[in-house]
Short mmCIF file of C-alpha atoms in Angstrom, two decimals:
data_model
loop_
_atom_site.label_atom_id
_atom_site.label_comp_id
_atom_site.label_asym_id
_atom_site.label_seq_id
_atom_site.Cartn_x
_atom_site.Cartn_y
_atom_site.Cartn_z
CA MET B 1 230.90 16.70 199.06
CA ARG B 2 227.80 17.31 196.97
CA ASN B 3 229.78 17.41 193.73
CA LYS B 4 231.48 14.10 194.56
CA ILE B 5 228.14 12.44 195.24
CA ASP B 6 226.57 13.78 192.05
CA LYS B 7 229.60 12.72 190.03
CA LEU B 8 229.23 9.09 191.12
CA SER B 9 225.45 9.12 190.77
CA GLU B 10 225.38 10.65 187.30
CA GLN B 11 228.46 9.84 185.23
CA GLY B 12 228.95 6.50 183.49
CA SER B 13 227.33 4.48 180.72
CA TYR B 14 224.99 2.45 182.96
CA ARG B 15 221.66 4.21 182.72
CA ASN B 16 218.84 3.71 185.22
CA SER B 17 216.91 6.80 186.24
CA ARG B 18 214.17 4.97 188.11
CA THR B 19 213.40 6.73 191.38
CA VAL B 20 212.94 4.79 194.61
CA ASP B 21 211.51 6.30 197.79
CA ILE B 22 213.60 5.48 200.87
CA GLY B 23 212.71 7.12 204.15
CA GLY B 24 210.45 9.55 202.31
CA ILE B 25 213.32 10.76 200.10
CA PRO B 26 213.70 10.03 196.35
CA TYR B 27 216.87 8.25 195.24
CA SER B 28 217.95 7.12 191.80
CA MET B 29 218.95 3.52 191.25
CA ARG B 30 222.50 4.71 190.65
CA ASP B 31 222.45 6.25 194.14
CA ILE B 32 221.47 2.84 195.53
CA LEU B 33 223.68 0.66 193.33
CA ILE B 34 226.81 2.80 193.24
CA THR B 35 227.02 5.91 195.41
CA ALA B 36 225.69 4.58 198.71
CA PRO B 37 227.62 1.26 198.64
CA LEU B 38 230.88 2.94 197.64
CA THR B 39 230.41 5.57 200.35
CA SER B 40 229.79 2.95 203.03
CA GLY B 41 232.21 0.33 201.67
CA LEU B 42 229.48 -2.32 201.46
CA ASN B 43 229.61 -5.27 199.07
CA VAL B 44 226.93 -5.59 196.38
CA TYR B 45 225.53 -8.66 194.62
CA LEU B 46 223.74 -7.77 191.37
CA VAL B 47 221.29 -10.49 190.38
CA GLY B 48 218.62 -10.92 187.75
CA ALA B 49 218.13 -11.91 184.13
CA THR B 50 220.83 -11.51 181.52
CA GLY B 51 221.06 -8.27 179.56
CA GLU B 52 219.85 -5.87 182.27
CA GLY B 53 223.05 -3.88 182.69
CA LYS B 54 225.15 -5.85 185.18
CA THR B 55 228.17 -5.92 182.87
CA GLN B 56 227.83 -2.23 182.01
CA LEU B 57 227.63 -1.36 185.69
CA ALA B 58 230.80 -3.39 186.27
CA ASN B 59 232.58 -1.50 183.50
CA ASP B 60 231.53 1.83 185.02
CA LEU B 61 232.96 0.70 188.36
CA ALA B 62 236.21 -0.23 186.62
CA GLY B 63 236.39 3.31 185.27
CA TYR B 64 235.80 4.82 188.72
CA PHE B 65 238.61 2.78 190.29
CA GLY B 66 241.11 2.91 187.43
CA ASP B 67 244.17 0.79 188.17
CA SER B 68 242.77 -0.14 191.58
CA TYR B 69 240.12 -2.46 190.11
CA CYS B 70 240.46 -6.26 190.03
CA TYR B 71 238.17 -8.31 187.76
CA ASN B 72 237.49 -12.02 188.22
CA GLU B 73 235.37 -14.51 186.32
CA GLY B 74 233.19 -17.01 188.15
CA ARG B 75 234.44 -20.36 186.83
CA PRO B 76 234.36 -23.94 188.13
CA ASP B 77 238.17 -23.98 188.29
CA PHE B 78 238.69 -20.53 189.84
CA GLU B 79 241.22 -20.15 192.67
CA PRO B 80 242.08 -16.85 194.36
CA SER B 81 245.77 -17.67 193.98
CA GLU B 82 245.40 -16.97 190.25
CA ILE B 83 245.15 -13.26 190.92
CA LEU B 84 246.58 -12.80 194.41
CA LYS B 85 249.70 -14.98 194.41
CA GLN B 86 252.68 -15.60 192.15
CA LEU B 87 255.90 -17.60 192.09
CA ASN B 88 259.15 -15.65 192.38
CA LEU B 89 261.45 -17.93 190.43
CA GLY B 90 264.34 -15.58 191.10
CA ASN B 91 264.45 -16.90 194.66
CA ILE B 92 265.08 -20.52 193.65
CA GLY B 93 268.03 -21.72 195.70
CA LYS B 94 267.65 -18.86 198.16
CA VAL B 95 264.67 -20.14 200.13
CA ALA B 96 264.17 -23.17 202.35
CA SER B 97 261.13 -24.59 200.53
CA THR B 98 259.04 -24.13 197.39
CA ARG B 99 256.32 -22.68 199.61
CA ASP B 100 258.57 -19.68 200.23
CA LEU B 101 258.65 -18.97 196.50
CA VAL B 102 255.02 -17.87 196.63
CA GLU B 103 254.57 -14.11 196.95
CA LEU B 104 251.51 -11.89 197.01
CA THR B 105 250.80 -9.87 193.86
CA GLU B 106 249.93 -6.19 193.63
CA ASN B 107 246.29 -7.25 193.27
CA VAL B 108 246.04 -7.57 197.06
CA ARG B 109 246.22 -3.75 197.16
CA LYS B 110 243.30 -3.15 194.81
CA ASN B 111 240.34 -1.26 196.27
CA LEU B 112 237.53 -2.91 194.29
CA TYR B 113 237.12 -6.62 193.53
CA TYR B 114 234.48 -7.65 191.01
CA VAL B 115 233.38 -11.24 190.34
CA ASP B 116 231.36 -11.76 187.17
CA GLU B 117 228.84 -14.63 187.16
CA LEU B 118 229.62 -15.59 190.75
CA ASN B 119 227.12 -18.43 190.90
CA ARG B 120 228.61 -20.19 187.89
CA CYS B 121 231.16 -21.41 190.40
CA PRO B 122 230.13 -24.67 192.10
CA PRO B 123 229.54 -24.38 195.87
CA ILE B 124 233.01 -25.65 196.79
CA VAL B 125 234.62 -22.92 194.68
CA MET B 126 232.27 -20.24 196.03
CA ASN B 127 233.75 -21.01 199.45
CA TYR B 128 236.98 -19.37 198.26
CA PHE B 129 235.14 -16.05 198.15
CA PHE B 130 234.22 -16.01 201.86
CA ASN B 131 237.47 -14.29 202.84
CA PHE B 132 237.53 -12.42 199.54
CA PHE B 133 234.32 -10.55 200.35
CA ASP B 134 235.40 -10.11 203.97
CA GLY B 135 238.29 -8.09 202.56
CA LYS B 136 241.04 -10.42 203.73
CA LEU B 137 243.45 -13.08 202.49
CA VAL B 138 245.07 -15.92 204.42
CA HIS B 139 248.66 -16.50 203.27
CA ASN B 140 251.21 -18.75 205.00
CA GLY B 141 249.11 -18.78 208.16
CA GLU B 142 248.78 -15.00 208.33
CA VAL B 143 245.72 -12.87 207.66
CA PHE B 144 246.29 -9.96 205.28
CA ARG B 145 243.90 -7.06 204.73
CA LEU B 146 243.00 -6.55 201.08
CA GLY B 147 242.89 -3.06 199.60
CA LYS B 148 244.75 0.08 200.61
CA ASN B 149 243.98 3.32 202.42
CA ASP B 150 241.79 1.22 204.73
CA TYR B 151 239.26 0.73 201.92
CA VAL B 152 238.10 -2.34 200.04
CA VAL B 153 234.74 -3.19 198.49
CA GLY B 154 233.41 -6.11 196.48
CA TYR B 155 230.81 -6.40 193.75
CA ALA B 156 229.53 -9.55 192.07
CA SER B 157 226.93 -10.46 189.48
CA GLY B 158 224.83 -13.58 189.03
CA ASN B 159 221.81 -14.95 187.19
CA ILE B 160 219.13 -16.49 189.35
CA GLY B 161 216.14 -18.61 188.40
CA ASP B 162 214.76 -22.09 188.87
CA GLY B 163 216.45 -23.93 186.03
CA ALA B 164 216.42 -20.97 183.65
CA TYR B 165 220.21 -20.94 183.36
CA VAL B 166 222.50 -23.90 182.79
CA GLY B 167 225.62 -24.26 184.93
CA ILE B 168 224.64 -22.12 187.90
CA SER B 169 224.52 -23.04 191.58
CA ASP B 170 222.55 -21.57 194.45
CA THR B 171 224.61 -19.10 196.43
CA ASP B 172 225.41 -20.21 199.97
CA ARG B 173 223.59 -18.21 202.65
CA ALA B 174 226.85 -17.44 204.44
CA LEU B 175 228.26 -15.97 201.22
CA LYS B 176 225.07 -13.98 200.62
CA ASP B 177 225.47 -12.60 204.14
CA ARG B 178 228.91 -11.31 203.17
CA MET B 179 227.52 -9.65 200.04
CA HIS B 180 225.64 -7.13 202.25
CA ILE B 181 223.39 -5.68 199.51
CA ILE B 182 221.58 -7.92 197.01
CA ILE B 183 219.46 -6.28 194.31
CA LYS B 184 217.47 -7.93 191.51
CA LEU B 185 218.02 -5.50 188.66
CA ASP B 186 215.15 -6.76 186.50
CA ASP B 187 212.51 -6.45 189.23
CA PRO B 188 209.70 -4.06 188.16
CA ASP B 189 210.55 -1.77 191.08
CA TYR B 190 214.20 -1.42 190.04
CA ILE B 191 214.39 -2.03 186.29
CA THR B 192 215.20 0.78 183.86
CA THR B 193 212.39 3.16 182.92
CA GLU B 194 210.85 3.30 179.43
CA GLU B 195 212.70 6.59 178.87
CA ASP B 196 215.95 4.85 179.78
CA ASP B 197 215.16 2.07 177.31
CA VAL B 198 214.47 4.55 174.49
CA HIS B 199 217.81 6.23 175.18
CA ILE B 200 219.68 2.90 175.35
CA PHE B 201 218.10 1.51 172.18
CA GLY B 202 218.66 4.76 170.30
CA SER B 203 222.20 5.58 171.39
CA LYS B 204 224.08 2.59 169.98
CA LYS B 205 223.74 -0.33 167.60
CA ASP B 206 226.31 -2.55 169.30
CA PRO B 207 224.76 -4.77 172.03
CA ARG B 208 228.11 -5.10 173.78
CA ALA B 209 228.70 -3.13 176.96
CA THR B 210 230.77 0.04 176.69
CA LEU B 211 234.31 -0.62 177.90
CA PRO B 212 235.69 0.99 181.09
CA ASP B 213 236.73 4.63 180.83
CA LYS B 214 239.69 5.20 183.14
CA SER B 215 239.50 8.94 182.54
CA LYS B 216 236.58 8.84 185.00
CA ASP B 217 238.84 7.66 187.85
CA SER B 218 237.04 8.77 191.02
CA LEU B 219 238.93 6.86 193.70
CA ASP B 220 240.01 9.98 195.59
CA ASP B 221 236.41 11.19 195.73
CA ILE B 222 235.24 7.78 196.95
CA LEU B 223 237.84 7.78 199.73
CA VAL B 224 236.71 11.25 200.86
CA LEU B 225 233.08 10.10 201.00
CA HIS B 226 234.05 6.95 202.88
CA GLN B 227 236.00 8.96 205.45
CA ALA B 228 232.95 11.17 206.00
CA PHE B 229 230.90 8.01 206.47
CA LYS B 230 233.34 6.66 209.09
CA ASP B 231 233.43 9.99 210.93
CA ARG B 232 229.65 10.23 211.12
CA GLU B 233 228.09 9.85 214.57
CA LEU B 234 225.71 6.91 214.73
CA PRO B 235 222.11 7.78 215.74
CA SER B 236 221.35 6.06 219.05
CA ILE B 237 218.14 4.47 217.76
CA LEU B 238 219.91 2.28 215.19
CA PRO B 239 221.61 -0.12 217.65
CA VAL B 240 218.25 -0.59 219.38
CA LEU B 241 216.57 -1.40 216.06
CA GLY B 242 219.44 -3.77 215.38
CA VAL B 243 218.64 -5.70 218.56
CA TYR B 244 215.00 -5.96 217.46
CA PHE B 245 215.94 -7.59 214.14
CA HIS B 246 218.75 -9.73 215.56
CA LYS B 247 217.08 -10.94 218.75
CA GLY B 248 213.43 -9.87 218.61
CA LEU B 249 212.75 -11.75 215.37
CA ASP B 250 214.15 -14.90 216.97
CA TYR B 251 211.22 -15.20 219.38
CA LEU B 252 208.70 -18.06 219.16
CA GLU B 253 205.72 -17.99 221.49
CA ASN B 254 204.91 -21.68 221.90
CA THR B 255 208.10 -23.71 221.41
CA ARG B 256 210.10 -25.07 224.31
CA ARG B 257 212.98 -22.59 224.12
CA HIS B 258 211.10 -19.79 222.35
CA SER B 259 213.79 -19.48 219.68
CA LYS B 260 213.91 -19.91 215.90
CA ARG B 261 217.66 -20.46 216.10
CA ALA B 262 217.10 -23.35 218.51
CA ILE B 263 215.03 -25.22 215.89
CA ASP B 264 216.70 -23.88 212.75
CA GLN B 265 217.11 -27.40 211.30
CA LEU B 266 213.32 -27.83 211.11
CA TRP B 267 212.11 -24.23 210.96
CA PRO B 268 209.46 -23.34 209.88
CA ASN B 269 208.03 -26.88 209.76
CA VAL B 270 207.24 -27.16 213.47
CA ASN B 271 203.68 -27.56 214.73
CA GLU B 272 204.01 -25.04 217.55
CA ILE B 273 205.01 -22.21 215.22
CA ARG B 274 202.31 -19.62 214.62
CA GLN B 275 201.30 -19.06 210.99
CA ASP B 276 199.66 -15.66 211.54
CA THR B 277 202.84 -13.80 212.54
CA ASP B 278 206.45 -13.53 211.40
CA GLU B 279 207.26 -16.76 213.27
CA SER B 280 206.86 -18.92 210.15
CA LYS B 281 208.08 -16.37 207.63
CA ILE B 282 211.46 -14.86 208.53
CA MET B 283 214.53 -15.83 210.53
CA PRO B 284 216.33 -13.24 212.68
CA LEU B 285 218.96 -11.19 210.90
CA SER B 286 222.63 -11.88 211.48
CA LYS B 287 224.81 -9.25 213.12
CA ARG B 288 226.50 -8.72 209.74
CA ALA B 289 223.14 -8.11 208.05
CA VAL B 290 222.12 -5.60 210.72
CA LEU B 291 225.41 -3.73 210.39
CA ALA B 292 225.10 -3.69 206.60
CA SER B 293 221.58 -2.26 206.85
CA ILE B 294 222.76 0.39 209.29
CA GLY B 295 225.66 1.26 207.00
CA LEU B 296 223.46 1.53 203.92
CA SER B 297 220.89 3.71 205.68
CA GLN B 298 223.60 6.04 206.98
CA ALA B 299 225.20 6.38 203.53
CA LEU B 300 221.77 7.23 202.11
CA GLU B 301 221.34 9.85 204.84
CA ILE B 302 224.66 11.44 203.86
CA ILE B 303 223.50 11.65 200.24
CA ALA B 304 220.18 13.20 201.29
CA GLU B 305 221.80 15.75 203.62
CA GLU B 306 224.24 16.86 200.93
CA ARG B 307 221.25 17.44 198.64
CA GLY B 308 219.60 19.69 201.19
CA TYR B 309 217.14 17.38 202.93
CA GLU B 310 216.52 18.04 206.62
CA ASN B 311 214.73 16.31 209.49
CA ILE B 312 215.41 12.87 208.05
CA ASP B 313 213.51 10.04 209.74
CA THR B 314 216.33 7.66 210.68
CA THR B 315 213.97 4.84 211.65
CA SER B 316 212.06 5.01 208.37
CA MET B 317 215.33 5.20 206.42
CA PHE B 318 216.65 2.07 208.14
CA LEU B 319 213.43 0.09 207.66
CA ASP B 320 213.28 1.00 203.96
CA ALA B 321 216.97 0.18 203.49
CA LEU B 322 216.26 -3.39 204.63
CA ARG B 323 214.60 -4.02 201.25
CA PHE B 324 218.08 -3.99 199.70
CA THR B 325 219.76 -6.23 202.28
CA VAL B 326 217.16 -8.78 203.40
CA PRO B 327 214.86 -10.22 200.65
CA TYR B 328 217.49 -12.30 198.80
CA SER B 329 219.71 -12.96 201.82
CA GLY B 330 218.11 -16.32 202.61
CA VAL B 331 216.23 -15.44 205.82
CA LEU B 332 212.74 -15.61 204.28
CA ALA B 333 211.04 -19.02 204.37
CA LYS B 334 211.07 -20.53 200.87
CA GLN B 335 207.66 -22.18 201.16
CA TYR B 336 206.16 -18.88 202.27
CA ILE B 337 207.62 -17.15 199.21
CA HIS B 338 206.42 -19.83 196.81
CA SER B 339 203.08 -20.92 198.26
CA GLU B 340 201.73 -17.59 199.48
CA LYS B 341 203.46 -15.06 197.21
CA ASP B 342 203.82 -17.03 193.95
CA GLY B 343 207.61 -16.81 194.11
CA ASP B 344 207.70 -13.01 194.42
CA VAL B 345 210.50 -12.46 196.94
CA TYR B 346 209.97 -8.72 197.34
CA ALA B 347 206.21 -9.17 197.85
CA ALA B 348 206.94 -11.72 200.58
CA PHE B 349 209.34 -9.32 202.28
CA ASP B 350 206.91 -6.39 202.04
CA ASP B 351 204.15 -8.50 203.58
CA VAL B 352 206.34 -9.54 206.52
CA MET B 353 207.52 -5.98 207.05
CA GLN B 354 203.98 -4.59 207.35
CA ALA B 355 203.49 -6.17 210.76
CA ILE B 356 207.07 -5.43 211.81
CA ARG B 357 206.67 -1.75 210.89
CA ARG B 358 203.45 -1.55 212.90
CA ASP B 359 205.16 -3.14 215.88
CA ILE B 360 208.10 -0.74 215.70
CA ASN B 361 205.91 2.32 215.16
CA ASP B 362 203.78 1.32 218.15
CA LYS B 363 206.92 1.09 220.26
CA LYS B 364 208.81 3.97 218.64
CA LYS B 365 208.73 6.32 221.62
CA GLU B 366 209.80 3.50 223.91
CA ILE B 367 212.62 2.55 221.51
CA GLU B 368 213.84 6.15 221.17
CA THR B 369 214.17 6.48 224.94
CA ALA B 370 215.79 3.06 225.44
#
């Protein structure tokens, strides 16, 4: 599988050779943005300033999936029926009602769905994408699975910023939860390197993104990697860590019911909440967020193993993978981000994780034997 992994991680016009350490192992940004999500089948939300490669990355994905790629624009008037349903006028007079004229299009069998400028849709339109990014469609009271070969994945892009862009809306937390992985491409930790920039600025004079190249169709390779991911045995420590982040982070020492979820309407603005711990800084992760983090960490382990790495620290890999699923998911307290970290979301997350890492490392032997 090594050649399939390297093919996804290296070919394409999107260039970002920045290296990120995850679980003590170096990964390229293409590993994180493309190879690991496609291997695990996790959705990805690419956010950040304009002109940082989101469109080029989308075009590379279109090339990988060939005819099994479905592109959508985030617009105020968007409806999923535009791409997933059609009228069969040939059945006029043959059906009992006009409702029966509506049929599903071939787009329901695509393996990759991409939404450009997702947050240019107003909140009510974004709601249409809940099922979309869950990989399903409701039609005539029935639930249909999107994709084929038991594989479907979604990508989306969006510009974020307090008033920096006209016509955008904040993305609902429930929709963010369904996006699984959210990465700010222009963050200093993830932006292209200076060498990348020299190559990009010197290789073309046209600022437009290079169009999709269907000759790079890699769907069969992606399906092989995804099957290996599904067949992989789950390390026993990961479910235990999942309980820590789903239930352990919910605990409050001094409130009546000792639960953040119990006071979520007022959290963190409650007098009894401690300010010196995670109590006022982060909500517990949803089950979906925990599963996404487990999936990402396991896909990254597959990549590392195929490249010859041994004795991988599963706990460290999982904790580091959280940096791609948690910071922009909506679980961090906004006032903590703005008042204590000057709006730096990743710095806020890193600060919270320091104490969590210490707690987990202190209990690691106990967790491993649980």
